[in-house]
C-alpha atoms as a printed R data frame, in Angstrom:
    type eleno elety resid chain resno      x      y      z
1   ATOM     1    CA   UNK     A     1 -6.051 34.852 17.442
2   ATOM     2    CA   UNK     A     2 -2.990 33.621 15.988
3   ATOM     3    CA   UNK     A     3 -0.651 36.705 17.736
4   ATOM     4    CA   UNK     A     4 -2.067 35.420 21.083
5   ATOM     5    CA   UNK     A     5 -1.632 31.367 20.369
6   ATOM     6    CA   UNK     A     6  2.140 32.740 19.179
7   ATOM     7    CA   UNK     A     7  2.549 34.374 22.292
8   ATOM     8    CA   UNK     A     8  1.210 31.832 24.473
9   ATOM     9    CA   UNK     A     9  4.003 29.210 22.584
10  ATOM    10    CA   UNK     A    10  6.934 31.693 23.057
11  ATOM    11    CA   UNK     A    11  5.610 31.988 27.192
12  ATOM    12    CA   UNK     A    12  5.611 27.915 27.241
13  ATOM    13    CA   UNK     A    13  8.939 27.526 25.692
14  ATOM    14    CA   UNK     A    14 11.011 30.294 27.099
15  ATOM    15    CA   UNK     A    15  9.134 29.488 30.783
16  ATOM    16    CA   UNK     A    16 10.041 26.237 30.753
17  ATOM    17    CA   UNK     A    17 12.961 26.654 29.839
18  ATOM    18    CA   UNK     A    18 14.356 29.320 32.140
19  ATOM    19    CA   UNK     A    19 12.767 26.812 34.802
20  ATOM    20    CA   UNK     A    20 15.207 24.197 33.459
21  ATOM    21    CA   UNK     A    21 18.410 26.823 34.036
22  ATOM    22    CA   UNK     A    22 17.176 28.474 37.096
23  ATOM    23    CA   UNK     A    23 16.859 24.783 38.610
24  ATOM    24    CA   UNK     A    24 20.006 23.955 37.804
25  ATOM    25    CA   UNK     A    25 21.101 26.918 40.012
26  ATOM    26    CA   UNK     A    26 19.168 26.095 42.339
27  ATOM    27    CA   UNK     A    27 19.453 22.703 42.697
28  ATOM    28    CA   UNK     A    28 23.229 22.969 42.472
29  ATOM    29    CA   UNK     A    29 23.039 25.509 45.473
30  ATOM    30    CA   UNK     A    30 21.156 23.762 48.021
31  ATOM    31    CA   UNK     A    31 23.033 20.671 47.105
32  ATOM    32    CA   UNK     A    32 25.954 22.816 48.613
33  ATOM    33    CA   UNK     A    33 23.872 24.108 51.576
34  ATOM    34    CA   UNK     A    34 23.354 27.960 49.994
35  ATOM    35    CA   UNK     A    35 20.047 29.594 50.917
36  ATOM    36    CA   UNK     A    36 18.293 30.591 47.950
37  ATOM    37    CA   UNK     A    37 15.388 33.448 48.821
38  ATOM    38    CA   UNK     A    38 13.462 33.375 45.599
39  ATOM    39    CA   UNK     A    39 12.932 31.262 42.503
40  ATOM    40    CA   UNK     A    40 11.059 33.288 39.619
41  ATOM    41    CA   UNK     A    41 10.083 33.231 36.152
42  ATOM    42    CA   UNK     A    42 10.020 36.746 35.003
43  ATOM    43    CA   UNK     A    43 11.534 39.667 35.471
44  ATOM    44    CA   UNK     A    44 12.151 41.470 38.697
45  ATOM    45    CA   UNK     A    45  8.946 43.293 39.700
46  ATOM    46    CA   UNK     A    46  5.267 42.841 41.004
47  ATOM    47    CA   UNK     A    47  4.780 38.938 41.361
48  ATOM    48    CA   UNK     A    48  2.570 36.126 42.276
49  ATOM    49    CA   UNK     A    49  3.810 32.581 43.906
50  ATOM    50    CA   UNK     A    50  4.298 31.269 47.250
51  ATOM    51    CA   UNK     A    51  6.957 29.868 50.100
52  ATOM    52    CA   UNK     A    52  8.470 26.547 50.495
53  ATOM    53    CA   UNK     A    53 11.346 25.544 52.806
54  ATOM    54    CA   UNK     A    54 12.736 29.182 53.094
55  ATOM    55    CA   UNK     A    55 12.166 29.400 48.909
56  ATOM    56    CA   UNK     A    56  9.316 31.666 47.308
57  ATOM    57    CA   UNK     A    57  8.537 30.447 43.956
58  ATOM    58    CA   UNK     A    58  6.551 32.896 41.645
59  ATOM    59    CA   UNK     A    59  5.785 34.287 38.669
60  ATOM    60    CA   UNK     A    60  6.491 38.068 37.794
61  ATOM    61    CA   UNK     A    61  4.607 40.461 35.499
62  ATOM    62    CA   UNK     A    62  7.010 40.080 33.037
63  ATOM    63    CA   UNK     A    63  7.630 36.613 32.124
64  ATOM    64    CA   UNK     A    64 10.210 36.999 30.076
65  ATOM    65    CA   UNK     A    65 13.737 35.501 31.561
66  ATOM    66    CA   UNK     A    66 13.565 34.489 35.036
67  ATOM    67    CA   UNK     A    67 16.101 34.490 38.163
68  ATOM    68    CA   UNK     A    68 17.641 32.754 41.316
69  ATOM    69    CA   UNK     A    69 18.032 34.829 44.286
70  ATOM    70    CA   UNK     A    70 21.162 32.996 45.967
71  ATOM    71    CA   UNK     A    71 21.961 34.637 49.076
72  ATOM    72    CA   UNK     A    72 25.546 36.010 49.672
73  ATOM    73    CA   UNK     A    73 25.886 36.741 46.328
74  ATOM    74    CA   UNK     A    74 26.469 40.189 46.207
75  ATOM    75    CA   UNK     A    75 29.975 41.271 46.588
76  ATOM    76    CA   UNK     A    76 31.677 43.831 48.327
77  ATOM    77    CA   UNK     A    77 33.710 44.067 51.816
78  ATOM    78    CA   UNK     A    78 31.600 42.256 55.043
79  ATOM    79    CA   UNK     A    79 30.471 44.576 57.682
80  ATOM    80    CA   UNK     A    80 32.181 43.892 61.157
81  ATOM    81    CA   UNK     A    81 29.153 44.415 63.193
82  ATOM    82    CA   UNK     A    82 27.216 41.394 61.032
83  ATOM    83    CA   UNK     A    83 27.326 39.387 64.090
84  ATOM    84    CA   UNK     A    84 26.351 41.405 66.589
85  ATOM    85    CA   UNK     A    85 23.416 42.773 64.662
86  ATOM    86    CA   UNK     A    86 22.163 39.348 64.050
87  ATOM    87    CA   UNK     A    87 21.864 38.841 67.545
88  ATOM    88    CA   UNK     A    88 19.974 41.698 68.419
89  ATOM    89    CA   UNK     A    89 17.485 41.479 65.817
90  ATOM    90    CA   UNK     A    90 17.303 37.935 66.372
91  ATOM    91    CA   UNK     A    91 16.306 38.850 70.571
92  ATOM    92    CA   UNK     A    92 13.964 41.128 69.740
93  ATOM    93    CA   UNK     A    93 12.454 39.322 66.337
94  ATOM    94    CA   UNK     A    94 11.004 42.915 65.633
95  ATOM    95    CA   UNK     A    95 13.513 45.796 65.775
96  ATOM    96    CA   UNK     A    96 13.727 49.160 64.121
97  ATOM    97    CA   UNK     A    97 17.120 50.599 62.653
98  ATOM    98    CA   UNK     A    98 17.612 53.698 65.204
99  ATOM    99    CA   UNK     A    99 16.764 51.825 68.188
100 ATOM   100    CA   UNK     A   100 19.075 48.595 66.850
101 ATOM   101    CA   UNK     A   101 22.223 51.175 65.947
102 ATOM   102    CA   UNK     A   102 21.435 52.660 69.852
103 ATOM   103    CA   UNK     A   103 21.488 49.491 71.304
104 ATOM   104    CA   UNK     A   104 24.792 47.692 69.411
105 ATOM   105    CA   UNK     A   105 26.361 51.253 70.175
106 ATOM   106    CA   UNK     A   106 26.860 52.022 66.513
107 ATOM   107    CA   UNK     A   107 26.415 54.459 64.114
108 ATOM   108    CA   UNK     A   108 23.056 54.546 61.890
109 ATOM   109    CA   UNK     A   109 24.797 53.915 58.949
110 ATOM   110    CA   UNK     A   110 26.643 50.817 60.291
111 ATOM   111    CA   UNK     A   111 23.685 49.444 61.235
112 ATOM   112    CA   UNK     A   112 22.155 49.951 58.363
113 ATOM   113    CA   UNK     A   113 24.860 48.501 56.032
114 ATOM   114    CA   UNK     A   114 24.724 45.437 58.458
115 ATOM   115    CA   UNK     A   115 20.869 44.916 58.430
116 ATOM   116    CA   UNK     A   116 20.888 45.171 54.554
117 ATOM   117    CA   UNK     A   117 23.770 42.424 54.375
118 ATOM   118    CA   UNK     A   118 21.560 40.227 56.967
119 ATOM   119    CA   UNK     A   119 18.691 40.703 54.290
120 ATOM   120    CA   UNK     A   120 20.913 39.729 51.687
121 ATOM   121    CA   UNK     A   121 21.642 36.736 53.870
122 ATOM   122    CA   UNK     A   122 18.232 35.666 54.114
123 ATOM   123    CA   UNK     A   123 18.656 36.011 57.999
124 ATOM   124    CA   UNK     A   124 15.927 38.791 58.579
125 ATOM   125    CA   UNK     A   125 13.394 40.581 56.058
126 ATOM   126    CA   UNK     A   126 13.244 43.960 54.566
127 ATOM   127    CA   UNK     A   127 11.086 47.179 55.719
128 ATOM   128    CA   UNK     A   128  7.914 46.809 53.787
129 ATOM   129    CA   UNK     A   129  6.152 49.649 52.691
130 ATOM   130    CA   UNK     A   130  3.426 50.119 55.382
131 ATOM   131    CA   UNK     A   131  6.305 50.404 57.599
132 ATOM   132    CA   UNK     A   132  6.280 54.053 59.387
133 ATOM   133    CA   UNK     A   133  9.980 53.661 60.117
134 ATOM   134    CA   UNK     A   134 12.612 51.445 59.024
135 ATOM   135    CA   UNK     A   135 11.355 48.052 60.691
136 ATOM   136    CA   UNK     A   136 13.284 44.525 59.916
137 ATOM   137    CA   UNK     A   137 11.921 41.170 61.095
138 ATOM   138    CA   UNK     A   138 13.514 37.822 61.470
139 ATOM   139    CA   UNK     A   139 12.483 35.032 59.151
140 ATOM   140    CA   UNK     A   140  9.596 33.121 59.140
141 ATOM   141    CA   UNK     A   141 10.825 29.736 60.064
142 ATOM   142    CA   UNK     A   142  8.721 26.045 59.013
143 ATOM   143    CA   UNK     A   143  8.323 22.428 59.619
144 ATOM   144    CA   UNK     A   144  6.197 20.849 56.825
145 ATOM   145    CA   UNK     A   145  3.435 23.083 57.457
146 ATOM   146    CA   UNK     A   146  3.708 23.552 60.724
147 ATOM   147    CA   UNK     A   147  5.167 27.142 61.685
148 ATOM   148    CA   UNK     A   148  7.890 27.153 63.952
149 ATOM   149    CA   UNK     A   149  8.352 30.682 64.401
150 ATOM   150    CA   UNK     A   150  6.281 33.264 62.719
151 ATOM   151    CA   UNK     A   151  7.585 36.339 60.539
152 ATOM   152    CA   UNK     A   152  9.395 39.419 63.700
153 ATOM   153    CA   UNK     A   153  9.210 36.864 66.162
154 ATOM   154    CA   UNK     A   154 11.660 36.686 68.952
155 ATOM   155    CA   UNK     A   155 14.127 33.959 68.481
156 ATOM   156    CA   UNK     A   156 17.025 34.637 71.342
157 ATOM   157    CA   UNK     A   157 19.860 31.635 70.697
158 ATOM   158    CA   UNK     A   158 21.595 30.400 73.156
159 ATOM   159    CA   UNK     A   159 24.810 30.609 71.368
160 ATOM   160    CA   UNK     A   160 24.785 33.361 68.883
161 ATOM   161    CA   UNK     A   161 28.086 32.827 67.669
162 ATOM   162    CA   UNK     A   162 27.340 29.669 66.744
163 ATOM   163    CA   UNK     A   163 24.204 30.699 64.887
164 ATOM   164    CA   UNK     A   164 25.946 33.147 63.105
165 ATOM   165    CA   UNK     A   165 28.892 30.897 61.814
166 ATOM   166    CA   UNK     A   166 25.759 28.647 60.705
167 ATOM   167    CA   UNK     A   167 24.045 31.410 59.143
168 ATOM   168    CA   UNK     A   168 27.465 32.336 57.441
169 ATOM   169    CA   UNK     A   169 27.699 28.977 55.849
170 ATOM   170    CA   UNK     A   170 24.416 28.762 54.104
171 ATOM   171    CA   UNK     A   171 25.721 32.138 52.093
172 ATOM   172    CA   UNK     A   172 27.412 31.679 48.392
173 ATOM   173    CA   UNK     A   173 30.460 33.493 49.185
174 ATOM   174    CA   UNK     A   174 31.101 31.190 51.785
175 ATOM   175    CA   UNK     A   175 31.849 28.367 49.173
176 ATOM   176    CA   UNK     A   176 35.369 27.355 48.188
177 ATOM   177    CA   UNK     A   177 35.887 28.340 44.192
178 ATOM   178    CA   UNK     A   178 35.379 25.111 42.692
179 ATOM   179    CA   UNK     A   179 31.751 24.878 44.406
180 ATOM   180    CA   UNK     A   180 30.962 28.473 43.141
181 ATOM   181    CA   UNK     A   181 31.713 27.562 40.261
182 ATOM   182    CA   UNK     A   182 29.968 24.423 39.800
183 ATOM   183    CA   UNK     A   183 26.672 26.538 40.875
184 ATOM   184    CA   UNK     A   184 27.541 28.515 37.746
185 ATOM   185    CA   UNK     A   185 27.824 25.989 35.549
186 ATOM   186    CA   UNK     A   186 24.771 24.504 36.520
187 ATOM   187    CA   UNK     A   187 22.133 26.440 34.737
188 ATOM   188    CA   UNK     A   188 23.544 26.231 31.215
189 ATOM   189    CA   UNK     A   189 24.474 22.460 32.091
190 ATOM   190    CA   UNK     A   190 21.087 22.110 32.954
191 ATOM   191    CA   UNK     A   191 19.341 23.512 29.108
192 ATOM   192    CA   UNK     A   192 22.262 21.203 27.705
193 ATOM   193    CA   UNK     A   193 21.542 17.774 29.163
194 ATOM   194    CA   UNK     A   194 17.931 18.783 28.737
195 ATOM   195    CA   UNK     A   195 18.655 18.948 24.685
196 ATOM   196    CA   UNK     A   196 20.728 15.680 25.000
197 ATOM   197    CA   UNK     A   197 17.712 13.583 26.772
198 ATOM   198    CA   UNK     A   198 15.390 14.959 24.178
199 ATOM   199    CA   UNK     A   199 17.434 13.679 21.356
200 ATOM   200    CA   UNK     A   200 17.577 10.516 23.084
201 ATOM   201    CA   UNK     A   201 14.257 10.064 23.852
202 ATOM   202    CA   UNK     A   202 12.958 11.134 20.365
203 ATOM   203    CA   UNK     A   203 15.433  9.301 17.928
204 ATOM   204    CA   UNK     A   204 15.783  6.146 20.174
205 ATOM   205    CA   UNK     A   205 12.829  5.760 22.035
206 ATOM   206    CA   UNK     A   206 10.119  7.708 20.199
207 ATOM   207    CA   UNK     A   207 11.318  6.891 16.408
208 ATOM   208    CA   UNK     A   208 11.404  9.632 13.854
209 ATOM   209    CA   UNK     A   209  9.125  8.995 10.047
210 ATOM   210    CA   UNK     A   210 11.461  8.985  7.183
211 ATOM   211    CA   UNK     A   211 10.195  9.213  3.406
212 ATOM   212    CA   UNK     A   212 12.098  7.474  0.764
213 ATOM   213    CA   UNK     A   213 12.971  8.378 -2.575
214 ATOM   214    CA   UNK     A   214  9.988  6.204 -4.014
215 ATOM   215    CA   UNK     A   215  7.612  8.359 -1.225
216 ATOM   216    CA   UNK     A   216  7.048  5.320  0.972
217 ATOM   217    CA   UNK     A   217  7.403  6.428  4.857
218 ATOM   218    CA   UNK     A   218  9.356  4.428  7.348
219 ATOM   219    CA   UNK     A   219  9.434  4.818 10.790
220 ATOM   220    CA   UNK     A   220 12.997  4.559 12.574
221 ATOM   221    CA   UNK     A   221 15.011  4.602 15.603
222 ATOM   222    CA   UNK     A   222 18.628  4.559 16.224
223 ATOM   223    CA   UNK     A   223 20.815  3.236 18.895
224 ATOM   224    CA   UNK     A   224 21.029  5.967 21.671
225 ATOM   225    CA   UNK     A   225 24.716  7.093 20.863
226 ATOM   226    CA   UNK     A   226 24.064  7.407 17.451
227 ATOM   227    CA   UNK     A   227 21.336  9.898 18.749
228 ATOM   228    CA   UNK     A   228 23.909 11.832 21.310
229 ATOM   229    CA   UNK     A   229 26.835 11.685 18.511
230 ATOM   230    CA   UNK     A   230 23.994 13.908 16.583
231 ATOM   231    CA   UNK     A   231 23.087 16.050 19.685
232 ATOM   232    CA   UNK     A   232 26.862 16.826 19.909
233 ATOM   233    CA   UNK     A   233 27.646 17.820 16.388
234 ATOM   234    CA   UNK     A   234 24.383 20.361 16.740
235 ATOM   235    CA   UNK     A   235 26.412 21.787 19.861
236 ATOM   236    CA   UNK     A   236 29.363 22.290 17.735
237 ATOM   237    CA   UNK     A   237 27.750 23.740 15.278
238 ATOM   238    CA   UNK     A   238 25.827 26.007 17.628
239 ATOM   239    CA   UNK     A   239 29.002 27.089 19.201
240 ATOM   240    CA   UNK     A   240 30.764 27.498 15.775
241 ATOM   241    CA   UNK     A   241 27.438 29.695 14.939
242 ATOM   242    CA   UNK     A   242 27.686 31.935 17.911
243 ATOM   243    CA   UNK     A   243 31.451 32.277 17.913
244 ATOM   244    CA   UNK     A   244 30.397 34.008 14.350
245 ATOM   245    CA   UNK     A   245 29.226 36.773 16.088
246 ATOM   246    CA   UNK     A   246 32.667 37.530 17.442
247 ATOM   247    CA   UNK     A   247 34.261 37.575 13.589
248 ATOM   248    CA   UNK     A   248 33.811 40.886 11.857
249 ATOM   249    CA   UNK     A   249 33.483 39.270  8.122
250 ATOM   250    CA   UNK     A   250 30.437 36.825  9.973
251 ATOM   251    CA   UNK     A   251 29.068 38.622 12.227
252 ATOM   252    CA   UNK     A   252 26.665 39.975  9.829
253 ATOM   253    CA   UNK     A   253 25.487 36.719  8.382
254 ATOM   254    CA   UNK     A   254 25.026 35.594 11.644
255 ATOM   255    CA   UNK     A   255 22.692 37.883 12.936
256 ATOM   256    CA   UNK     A   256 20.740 37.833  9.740
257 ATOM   257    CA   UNK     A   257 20.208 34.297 10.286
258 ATOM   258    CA   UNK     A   258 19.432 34.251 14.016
259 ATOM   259    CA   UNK     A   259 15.840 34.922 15.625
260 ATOM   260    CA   UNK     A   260 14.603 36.799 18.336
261 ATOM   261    CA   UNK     A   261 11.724 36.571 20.801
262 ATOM   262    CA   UNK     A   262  9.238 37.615 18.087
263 ATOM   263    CA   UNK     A   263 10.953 35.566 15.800
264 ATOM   264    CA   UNK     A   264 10.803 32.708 18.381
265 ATOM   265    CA   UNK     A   265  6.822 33.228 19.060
266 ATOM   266    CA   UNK     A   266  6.580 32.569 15.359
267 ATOM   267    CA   UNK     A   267  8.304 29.279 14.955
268 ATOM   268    CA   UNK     A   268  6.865 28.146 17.990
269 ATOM   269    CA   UNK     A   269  3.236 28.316 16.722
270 ATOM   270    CA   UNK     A   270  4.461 26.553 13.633
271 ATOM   271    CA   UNK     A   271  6.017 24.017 15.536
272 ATOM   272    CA   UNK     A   272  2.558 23.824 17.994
273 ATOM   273    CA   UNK     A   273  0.781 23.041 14.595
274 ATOM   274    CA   UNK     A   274  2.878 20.155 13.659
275 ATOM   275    CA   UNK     A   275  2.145 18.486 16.302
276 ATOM   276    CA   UNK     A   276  3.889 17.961 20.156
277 ATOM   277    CA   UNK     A   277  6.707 15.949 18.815
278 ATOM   278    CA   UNK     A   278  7.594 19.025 16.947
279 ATOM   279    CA   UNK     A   279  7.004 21.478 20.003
280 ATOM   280    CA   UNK     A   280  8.918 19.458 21.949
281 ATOM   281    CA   UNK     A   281 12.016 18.828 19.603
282 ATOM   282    CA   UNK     A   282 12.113 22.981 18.990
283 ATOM   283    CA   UNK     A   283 12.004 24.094 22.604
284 ATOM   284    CA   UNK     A   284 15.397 21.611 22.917
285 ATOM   285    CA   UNK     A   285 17.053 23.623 19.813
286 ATOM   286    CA   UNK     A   286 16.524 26.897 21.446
287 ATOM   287    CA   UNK     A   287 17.779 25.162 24.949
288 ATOM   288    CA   UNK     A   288 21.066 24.764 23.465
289 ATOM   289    CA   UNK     A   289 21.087 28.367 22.019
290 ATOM   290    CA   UNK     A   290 19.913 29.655 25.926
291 ATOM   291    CA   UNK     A   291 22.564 27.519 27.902
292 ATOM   292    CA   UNK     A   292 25.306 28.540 24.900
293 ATOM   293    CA   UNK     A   293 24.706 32.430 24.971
294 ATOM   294    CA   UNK     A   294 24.478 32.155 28.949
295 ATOM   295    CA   UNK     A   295 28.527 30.792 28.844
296 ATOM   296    CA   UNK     A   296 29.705 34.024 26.988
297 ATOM   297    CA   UNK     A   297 32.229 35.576 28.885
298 ATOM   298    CA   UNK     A   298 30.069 38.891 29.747
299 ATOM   299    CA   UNK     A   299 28.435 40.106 32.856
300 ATOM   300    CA   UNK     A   300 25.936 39.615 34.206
301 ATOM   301    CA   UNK     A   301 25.879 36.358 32.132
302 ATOM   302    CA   UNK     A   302 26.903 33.225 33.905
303 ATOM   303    CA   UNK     A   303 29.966 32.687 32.035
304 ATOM   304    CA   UNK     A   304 30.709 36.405 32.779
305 ATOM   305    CA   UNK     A   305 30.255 35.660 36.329
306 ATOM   306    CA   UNK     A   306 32.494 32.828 35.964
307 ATOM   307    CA   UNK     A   307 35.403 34.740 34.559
308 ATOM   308    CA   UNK     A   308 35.256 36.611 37.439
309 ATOM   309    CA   UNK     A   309 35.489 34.363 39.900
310 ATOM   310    CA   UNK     A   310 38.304 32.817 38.200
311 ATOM   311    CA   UNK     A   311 40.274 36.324 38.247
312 ATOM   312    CA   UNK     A   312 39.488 36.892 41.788
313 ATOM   313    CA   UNK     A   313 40.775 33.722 42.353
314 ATOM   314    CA   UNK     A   314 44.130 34.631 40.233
315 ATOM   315    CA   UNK     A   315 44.437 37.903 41.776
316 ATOM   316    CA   UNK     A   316 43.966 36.659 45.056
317 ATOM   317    CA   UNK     A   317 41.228 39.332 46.339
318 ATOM   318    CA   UNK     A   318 37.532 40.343 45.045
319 ATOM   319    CA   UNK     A   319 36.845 42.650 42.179
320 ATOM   320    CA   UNK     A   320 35.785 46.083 43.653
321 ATOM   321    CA   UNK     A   321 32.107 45.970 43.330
322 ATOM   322    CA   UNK     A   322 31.706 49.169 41.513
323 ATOM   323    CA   UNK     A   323 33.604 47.887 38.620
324 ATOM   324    CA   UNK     A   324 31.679 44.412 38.273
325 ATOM   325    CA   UNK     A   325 28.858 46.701 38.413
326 ATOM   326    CA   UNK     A   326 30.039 48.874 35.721
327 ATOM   327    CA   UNK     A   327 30.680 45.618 33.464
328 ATOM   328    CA   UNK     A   328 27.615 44.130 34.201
329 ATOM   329    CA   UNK     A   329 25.815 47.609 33.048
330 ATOM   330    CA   UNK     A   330 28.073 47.779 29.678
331 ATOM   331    CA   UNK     A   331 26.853 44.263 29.249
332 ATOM   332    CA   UNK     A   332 23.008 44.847 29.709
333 ATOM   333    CA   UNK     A   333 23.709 47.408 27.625
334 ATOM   334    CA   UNK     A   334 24.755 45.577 25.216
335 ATOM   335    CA   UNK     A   335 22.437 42.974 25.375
336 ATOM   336    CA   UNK     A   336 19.622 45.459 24.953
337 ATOM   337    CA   UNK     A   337 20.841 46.678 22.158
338 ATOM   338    CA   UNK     A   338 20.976 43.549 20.437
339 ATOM   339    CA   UNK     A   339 17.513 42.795 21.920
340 ATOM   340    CA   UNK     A   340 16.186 45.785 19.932
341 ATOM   341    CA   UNK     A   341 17.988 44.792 16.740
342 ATOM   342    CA   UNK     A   342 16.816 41.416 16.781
343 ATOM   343    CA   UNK     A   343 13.334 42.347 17.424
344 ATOM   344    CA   UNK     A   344 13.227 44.897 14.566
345 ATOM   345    CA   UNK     A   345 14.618 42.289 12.414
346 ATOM   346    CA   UNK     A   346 12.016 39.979 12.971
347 ATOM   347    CA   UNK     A   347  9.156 42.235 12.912
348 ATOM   348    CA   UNK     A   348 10.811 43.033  9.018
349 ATOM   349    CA   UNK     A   349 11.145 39.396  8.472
350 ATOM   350    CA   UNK     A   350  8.135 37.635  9.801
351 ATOM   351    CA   UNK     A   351  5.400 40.072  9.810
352 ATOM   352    CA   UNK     A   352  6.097 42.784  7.392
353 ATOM   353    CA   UNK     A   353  7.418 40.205  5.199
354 ATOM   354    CA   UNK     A   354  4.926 37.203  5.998
């Protein structure tokens, strides 16, 4: 019984708080005008959740991490024929990929390379896998909940060059730099400020029990920037802590004193069983240590996305996408390693070793 409540603790905290930095992206990106497909707790695969404004919100099978689908994120060079196959599927709402490629007068593959970008877009869905041949739909389109146009239905525009430049503008890599990067900035921004109202809240609002040398117990609160001076000097420490793993002679130490998800079910249920103030106060620690490790400079982290926007914008041109994808690999790669060790350490430390 105690595994489960421990597991049930580490779902609350994590959930919430990949909520917290998925918002942040997301709230960042429609506050820019960027379509974003899919909001979801979890990892990719089988979900639950439902649609909202051109959003589905869910929850996948694995609820570990979570993601925001922005569209036009991917990178890579823009098919010519975007534009042309947007109108066509948009004039027949329904249309399959050999008949589309015969009608635009291009090649399969073309087509196909377009329609895939369009899904990227957001513009028009996916085969699905009832689908005896390669079929793509346009988008379900909503007022309230009112439905304006149903999923494959025709939608003909008067001026489809028009529609496409509109379509074009709702994509991320439509965005100047300094808007890109704001949306990247947003998620770890997000677990930060949610740390520094916490801190707030509890030390100046809430009051925190002291015990004095003679055992009496005094209940205090300090001014509010007394509270975010002490939210700040746990940052820099949490920084100075993480930079450790970076330093040969610490990076050792470090790891020996860090916890993983197991690790992290465990405190949680201790912190449960103190009591909400407790639950709530530890879920802001590991905020800071989620939006910190999400600013490392490594794909397909945030801050590794950021350093490569910034060299693009150096170099003048985009990375070639097959070597952001071979970073991003090395850096899963990585990450899963550490995943493993961290996990092995805590099963040593917490349940072998009580």
């Amino acid at each position: 019984m105690g595994a489960i409540t421990a597991i049930l603790c580490c779902l609350v905290v994590l959930g919430f708080l990949v909520v917290i930095h998925e918002g942040g992206h997301f709230l960042a990106a429609r506050a820019f005008g960027v379509r974003v497909s899919e909001f979801m707790v979890g990892l990719p695969g089988p979900r639950v959740g439902f649609k909202w404004r051109g959003t589905t919100f869910g929850v996948t099978a694995i609820p570990l991490g979570g993601y925001a689908r922005l569209c036009g994120m991917e990178g890579g060079p823009e098919s010519p024929y975007l534009e042309q196959v947007l109108d066509c599927a948009y004039r027949h709402g329904t249309v399959v990929l050999e008949d589309l490629a015969w009608e635009c007068g291009i090649g399969v593959d073309d087509a196909c390379r377009a329609l895939e970008q369009l899904v990227e877009w957001g513009c028009i869905t996916a085969p699905k896998k009832t689908d005896p041949y390669n079929t793509y739909r346009t988008v379900e389109v909503r007022e309230g909940r009112t439905v304006i146009s149903a999923e494959g239905e025709p939608r003909p525009q008067e001026d489809p060059h028009a529609f496409f430049e509109s379509e074009k503008r709702q994509q991320y890599r439509s965005l100047p730099f300094w808007k890109r990067c704001v949306i990247l900035l947003a998620g770890p921004l997000s677990n930060l400020l949610f740390f520094m109202i916490i801190m707030v809240v509890v030390y100046s609002v809430i009051g925190i029990d002291v015990q004095g040398a003679d055992g009496s117990v005094q209940h205090l609160r300090v001014d509010p920037l007394r509270s975010l001076y002490a939210g700040v000097c746990y940052l820099i420490a949490t920084v100075q802590a993480i930079a450790g793993l970076f330093n040969p002679a610490t990076a050792a130490q470090t790891l020996s004193d860090s916890a993983g998800v197991v690790g992290i079910a465990v405190i949680s249920k201790s912190a449960f069983e103190q009591g909400m103030l407790t639950f709530v106060m530890f879920s802001a620690l590991i905020s800071v240590s989620l939006g910190l490790m999400n600013l490392l400079p490594i794909p397909p982290l945030d801050g590794g996305k950021l350093v490569i926007e910034v060299i693009q914008k150096i170099i003048g041109r985009d990375i070639p996408v097959s070597v952001v994808n071979a970073i991003s690999l090395f850096g899963m790669a990585l990450f899963m390693l550490l995943f493993i060790f961290m996990i092995n350490q805590d099963v040593q430390r917490f349940v072998l070793g009580g």
